[in-house]
XYZ file of C-alpha atoms in Angstrom:
403
model
C 42.164 -78.453 66.013
C 42.617 -76.620 69.474
C 41.051 -73.224 68.389
C 39.957 -70.691 66.071
C 40.903 -67.091 65.510
C 37.915 -64.802 64.800
C 37.237 -61.086 64.627
C 34.890 -59.770 67.323
C 33.227 -56.331 68.001
C 34.650 -54.685 71.232
C 32.569 -51.441 71.370
C 32.150 -48.564 68.955
C 35.205 -48.236 66.659
C 37.002 -51.092 68.089
C 37.445 -54.816 66.664
C 39.901 -57.414 68.056
C 40.996 -61.027 67.043
C 40.066 -63.384 69.622
C 40.571 -67.270 70.004
C 37.468 -69.123 70.508
C 36.697 -72.887 70.268
C 37.235 -74.751 66.921
C 33.741 -75.043 65.340
C 31.627 -78.171 65.868
C 28.923 -79.812 63.806
C 26.165 -77.990 65.785
C 23.717 -75.313 65.218
C 23.288 -72.552 67.737
C 21.122 -73.740 70.914
C 18.476 -70.974 70.294
C 17.972 -72.024 66.832
C 17.771 -75.841 67.729
C 15.212 -75.058 70.372
C 13.181 -72.809 68.244
C 13.080 -75.479 65.491
C 12.520 -78.242 67.831
C 15.339 -80.295 66.797
C 18.701 -81.503 68.119
C 21.775 -79.300 68.046
C 23.831 -81.947 66.317
C 24.148 -80.977 62.685
C 25.277 -83.898 60.263
C 23.900 -81.694 57.568
C 26.914 -79.357 58.034
C 30.448 -79.007 57.184
C 33.515 -76.978 58.519
C 35.282 -74.734 56.116
C 38.703 -73.526 56.253
C 38.431 -69.904 55.254
C 40.020 -69.108 51.909
C 38.697 -65.534 51.760
C 36.547 -63.320 54.015
C 35.423 -59.963 53.308
C 35.055 -56.667 55.344
C 31.360 -55.477 54.571
C 29.699 -52.053 54.975
C 27.084 -53.884 56.932
C 29.774 -54.974 59.384
C 30.684 -51.413 59.844
C 27.355 -50.375 60.898
C 27.938 -52.731 63.957
C 31.387 -51.482 64.495
C 30.339 -48.072 64.522
C 27.987 -48.756 67.270
C 25.107 -47.980 65.106
C 23.037 -51.353 65.958
C 22.216 -53.243 69.168
C 25.206 -55.604 68.730
C 26.546 -56.657 72.027
C 30.356 -56.616 73.018
C 31.997 -59.983 71.757
C 29.751 -60.300 68.805
C 31.639 -62.401 66.168
C 31.841 -60.581 62.640
C 31.960 -61.641 59.242
C 29.259 -63.022 56.574
C 31.069 -62.946 53.393
C 32.672 -66.462 53.280
C 34.531 -68.456 50.777
C 36.123 -71.522 51.833
C 37.751 -75.102 51.537
C 35.643 -77.976 52.897
C 37.795 -79.824 55.547
C 35.134 -81.691 57.731
C 31.695 -83.244 56.283
C 28.778 -84.351 58.318
C 27.367 -87.668 57.925
C 24.091 -86.595 55.928
C 25.951 -84.213 53.626
C 25.767 -85.979 50.166
C 26.906 -83.659 47.509
C 29.903 -81.685 49.030
C 33.493 -83.276 49.650
C 36.250 -82.381 51.576
C 38.556 -80.429 49.350
C 35.847 -78.812 47.631
C 36.284 -74.817 47.453
C 32.816 -73.189 47.803
C 31.074 -69.856 47.906
C 28.633 -69.415 50.985
C 25.742 -67.148 50.603
C 25.623 -64.681 53.500
C 21.888 -65.750 53.979
C 21.707 -68.894 56.132
C 18.731 -71.002 54.751
C 17.296 -74.264 55.681
C 16.290 -75.413 52.196
C 13.084 -76.790 53.559
C 10.670 -74.014 54.455
C 8.098 -72.220 52.630
C 10.159 -69.197 51.937
C 13.286 -71.219 50.878
C 10.858 -73.411 48.410
C 9.839 -70.218 46.936
C 13.338 -69.039 46.514
C 13.443 -66.540 49.174
C 16.222 -67.640 51.095
C 16.889 -64.091 52.722
C 13.844 -64.678 54.904
C 14.175 -68.467 55.765
C 11.790 -69.182 58.479
C 13.616 -71.855 60.528
C 17.257 -70.324 61.162
C 16.505 -67.395 63.400
C 14.013 -67.372 66.389
C 13.829 -63.720 66.414
C 12.677 -62.907 62.807
C 12.662 -64.387 59.273
C 16.098 -64.350 57.877
C 19.533 -65.153 59.264
C 23.287 -64.387 58.430
C 26.549 -65.525 60.021
C 28.268 -63.058 62.439
C 25.388 -60.387 62.728
C 23.283 -59.157 65.399
C 19.804 -60.363 65.775
C 20.523 -62.797 62.831
C 20.278 -66.176 64.969
C 23.373 -66.236 67.044
C 25.449 -67.827 64.172
C 29.102 -67.667 64.485
C 30.879 -65.130 62.060
C 33.103 -65.993 59.177
C 36.090 -63.530 59.721
C 37.902 -66.339 61.070
C 40.112 -69.292 60.419
C 37.404 -71.971 60.373
C 33.610 -71.612 60.253
C 30.568 -74.126 60.449
C 28.033 -73.933 57.534
C 24.647 -75.748 58.199
C 22.450 -77.288 55.568
C 25.539 -77.495 53.360
C 24.188 -79.231 50.291
C 21.684 -76.576 50.002
C 23.761 -73.450 50.796
C 27.066 -74.059 49.385
C 27.869 -73.066 45.835
C 30.898 -75.577 44.735
C 33.312 -74.242 42.362
C 33.751 -76.557 39.486
C 37.531 -76.335 39.085
C 39.793 -75.920 42.088
C 42.815 -74.343 40.081
C 40.551 -71.962 38.108
C 38.654 -70.829 41.280
C 42.093 -70.153 42.953
C 43.086 -68.150 40.008
C 40.154 -65.808 39.993
C 39.361 -66.082 44.113
C 39.429 -62.272 44.216
C 36.268 -62.099 42.068
C 34.544 -65.327 43.394
C 34.834 -64.054 46.906
C 32.445 -61.383 46.084
C 29.787 -63.960 45.359
C 29.082 -64.369 48.913
C 27.301 -60.999 49.207
C 28.101 -57.779 47.359
C 28.142 -59.010 43.888
C 24.718 -60.585 44.104
C 23.487 -57.797 46.393
C 24.582 -55.192 43.751
C 23.076 -57.346 41.001
C 19.813 -57.788 43.013
C 19.693 -53.889 43.436
C 20.045 -53.145 39.836
C 17.764 -56.173 38.617
C 15.084 -55.180 41.018
C 15.319 -51.563 39.833
C 14.295 -52.788 36.444
C 17.475 -52.050 34.655
C 17.520 -53.443 31.141
C 19.036 -52.829 27.597
C 19.318 -49.150 27.187
C 18.409 -47.858 30.834
C 19.661 -44.742 32.312
C 20.630 -45.618 35.990
C 21.373 -43.733 39.065
C 23.087 -45.372 42.132
C 23.419 -43.868 45.282
C 26.827 -44.641 47.120
C 30.190 -45.650 45.789
C 31.100 -48.170 48.328
C 31.582 -51.811 47.444
C 27.894 -52.507 47.302
C 27.062 -49.462 44.948
C 30.154 -50.220 42.903
C 28.723 -53.621 42.532
C 25.259 -52.091 41.610
C 26.797 -49.959 39.093
C 28.936 -52.692 37.436
C 25.871 -54.979 37.437
C 23.913 -52.342 35.826
C 26.340 -52.370 32.940
C 26.060 -56.296 32.710
C 22.227 -55.864 32.375
C 22.649 -53.396 29.563
C 22.296 -49.843 30.858
C 23.394 -47.201 28.541
C 24.488 -44.696 31.254
C 25.214 -45.385 34.825
C 25.620 -42.400 37.266
C 27.039 -43.006 40.680
C 26.619 -40.397 43.691
C 28.699 -40.094 46.562
C 30.430 -37.490 48.718
C 33.915 -39.200 48.910
C 36.302 -38.063 45.945
C 38.197 -41.389 45.823
C 35.169 -43.651 45.701
C 33.805 -41.698 42.737
C 37.091 -41.969 40.984
C 36.826 -45.846 41.513
C 33.472 -45.784 39.853
C 34.956 -43.882 36.916
C 37.609 -46.544 36.317
C 35.040 -48.830 34.763
C 32.872 -46.347 32.712
C 30.448 -44.746 35.125
C 29.810 -41.243 35.251
C 29.590 -39.478 38.633
C 27.975 -36.590 40.712
C 29.758 -35.186 43.772
C 27.237 -34.843 46.659
C 29.337 -32.899 48.828
C 28.857 -29.814 46.316
C 25.987 -27.373 46.116
C 23.158 -28.031 43.863
C 20.261 -30.532 43.723
C 20.857 -33.969 42.380
C 18.096 -33.636 39.737
C 20.222 -30.539 38.192
C 23.461 -32.703 38.219
C 21.721 -35.444 36.613
C 20.291 -33.100 34.060
C 23.911 -31.804 33.422
C 24.849 -35.302 32.273
C 21.587 -36.635 30.568
C 19.919 -33.576 29.604
C 16.992 -34.273 31.668
C 16.477 -34.613 35.528
C 15.265 -38.093 35.726
C 16.548 -41.970 35.148
C 14.864 -44.800 34.382
C 15.985 -46.925 37.360
C 17.565 -45.948 40.662
C 19.565 -47.972 43.438
C 19.995 -47.133 47.034
C 23.255 -48.588 48.244
C 23.575 -46.358 51.336
C 20.980 -47.329 53.842
C 20.178 -45.805 57.079
C 23.497 -43.770 57.646
C 22.641 -41.550 54.816
C 23.736 -37.738 54.818
C 22.286 -34.721 53.365
C 23.815 -33.049 50.366
C 26.724 -30.439 50.700
C 30.034 -30.191 52.217
C 29.748 -31.118 55.974
C 26.189 -32.207 55.604
C 24.477 -33.824 58.830
C 23.043 -37.172 59.045
C 19.453 -37.354 57.551
C 18.631 -41.062 57.024
C 15.625 -40.565 54.472
C 17.779 -38.616 51.967
C 18.735 -41.323 49.651
C 15.445 -42.782 49.605
C 13.797 -39.442 48.883
C 16.537 -38.573 46.324
C 15.938 -41.810 44.427
C 12.124 -41.208 44.321
C 12.751 -37.512 43.016
C 15.078 -38.367 40.190
C 13.269 -41.689 38.830
C 10.757 -41.335 36.145
C 7.045 -42.147 36.799
C 6.613 -45.863 36.948
C 10.045 -46.661 37.866
C 11.212 -49.274 39.911
C 13.667 -48.783 43.057
C 16.211 -51.093 44.099
C 17.082 -50.809 47.879
C 19.859 -53.204 49.049
C 21.250 -50.711 51.395
C 20.596 -51.575 54.970
C 17.702 -50.244 57.078
C 17.367 -51.315 60.787
C 14.884 -51.568 63.413
C 17.148 -50.525 66.178
C 19.749 -47.759 65.977
C 21.112 -46.321 69.194
C 23.228 -43.628 67.347
C 20.373 -42.291 65.366
C 19.546 -38.602 65.001
C 16.339 -38.534 66.746
C 14.127 -40.911 68.667
C 12.031 -41.962 65.732
C 14.999 -42.983 63.767
C 16.384 -45.011 66.803
C 13.431 -47.296 65.958
C 13.792 -47.188 62.077
C 11.221 -44.553 61.606
C 12.605 -41.927 59.061
C 11.054 -39.196 57.096
C 10.290 -40.983 53.866
C 8.207 -38.946 51.327
C 6.054 -41.949 50.609
C 3.422 -39.876 48.872
C 6.035 -38.922 46.418
C 6.739 -42.515 45.554
C 2.912 -43.309 45.453
C 2.193 -40.338 42.981
C 4.733 -41.764 40.673
C 3.571 -45.141 40.975
C 7.127 -46.300 41.947
C 7.851 -49.958 42.916
C 10.098 -50.734 45.865
C 12.227 -53.874 46.620
C 13.887 -53.994 50.036
C 15.498 -56.557 52.269
C 18.404 -59.161 52.299
C 19.248 -60.199 48.663
C 18.372 -63.882 48.144
C 22.050 -64.711 47.026
C 21.184 -68.380 45.740
C 18.814 -66.438 43.075
C 21.826 -64.947 41.372
C 25.254 -66.492 42.463
C 25.635 -69.394 40.098
C 24.851 -67.158 36.980
C 27.355 -64.780 38.406
C 30.053 -67.298 39.014
C 29.784 -68.338 35.440
C 30.309 -64.941 34.200
C 33.430 -64.553 36.396
C 34.937 -68.022 35.363
C 34.237 -66.870 31.648
C 36.165 -63.719 32.013
C 33.144 -61.603 31.689
C 32.815 -60.086 35.238
C 36.084 -58.579 36.638
C 34.089 -57.498 39.797
C 37.348 -57.558 42.067
C 38.900 -54.814 39.803
C 35.511 -52.789 39.711
C 35.593 -52.782 43.736
C 39.287 -52.401 44.153
C 39.716 -55.472 46.096
C 42.778 -55.568 48.577
C 43.895 -58.657 50.464
C 45.035 -58.183 53.948
C 45.844 -60.939 56.907
C 43.297 -61.802 59.447
C 45.254 -60.077 62.179
C 45.350 -56.786 59.860
C 41.423 -57.017 60.122
C 41.294 -53.898 62.748
C 43.331 -51.725 60.293
C 41.157 -52.651 57.353
C 38.180 -51.372 59.220
C 39.655 -48.399 60.189
C 40.755 -47.676 56.767
C 37.355 -48.439 55.426
C 35.508 -46.392 58.056
C 37.706 -43.582 56.887
C 36.275 -43.657 53.395
C 39.030 -45.814 51.733
C 37.983 -46.791 47.997
C 38.774 -50.509 48.746
C 37.070 -53.747 49.154
C 39.134 -55.555 52.063
C 39.459 -59.098 51.488
C 40.921 -61.137 54.537
C 43.056 -64.064 53.712
C 43.481 -66.040 56.989
C 45.791 -68.834 55.664
C 47.809 -67.175 53.046
C 45.792 -69.072 50.348
C 45.362 -66.022 47.850
C 48.197 -65.779 45.305
């Protein structure tokens, strides 16, 4: 193979598809140096991408809201066919179609042994935790591409048991790399269970996945809040109730109109640090959603926070927020004895079980998030439409393998 087409960040609001070298069975030099190991990665495989998705986390970089450099490769939602296998890979074979957790994990450190694969200690010299194609996440090449290298393949890959069945449900299965487990993690860590009333902030793909997951977990009522009408209508297609945050009135009052009381049993923040205040034309106010979910969650509730918060935001509204310091009413959460769960979803804790639900026909997640397939060269358009508020999960099909 002579090259590899890949989506790259070219400055605020701009991405392009560039040609880079075909991937080698090697880990990034900075990771190898930090681990004290060779770059050669006989534990790795090369995947031919079957599907790779545009994520809201990618949009934060593309909007210029992170410290991502020009040329940063993109893409951490990866599903692919194994086409090259390292000598130390034992259980993954050429031709296997696999889901790749967006967390890169060594499978050997203390955190991996505890199941906390989102904060692996060996794959990122800068901090705990790594991901493909993301700023400050270890320098790993992105997966919005034709081909990608996956390290520690026996540990990281989730092999689909039947190739034909996988291709038939590939639009659902592609969500296993990130948003389905992430949404499920948000609902699960919020304590959603049989009969729960739930509020999900944000009707983007992760918020929709969280709402869908809350239903799988047995919630009696799921309310989704957003400021974009098309996204709220998408939530309603699978039985959610909605609140329009672009209109006047408090969130608590809006919830009371639906439930008869201003509180819910569990809440999920699927928005993150680019949150806005309420009302038409509201300005950015990054602590809004965190304060909202504390306000409308009952005493003793748990709060799932899969929405992204960063330590460096050059486009923030003030100097404190540029360093990740935002005006959270922690006293409110303390007074109500709330429990908070934040950070990357440890995808491997959930992806196999969710795969089984998909293959059994019990989780039509692609329909819930309104999946739409585009070609690799159409990625810039997909980013633009998603940034404009499209109620769509864009799935890139680099090789025309999706029926």
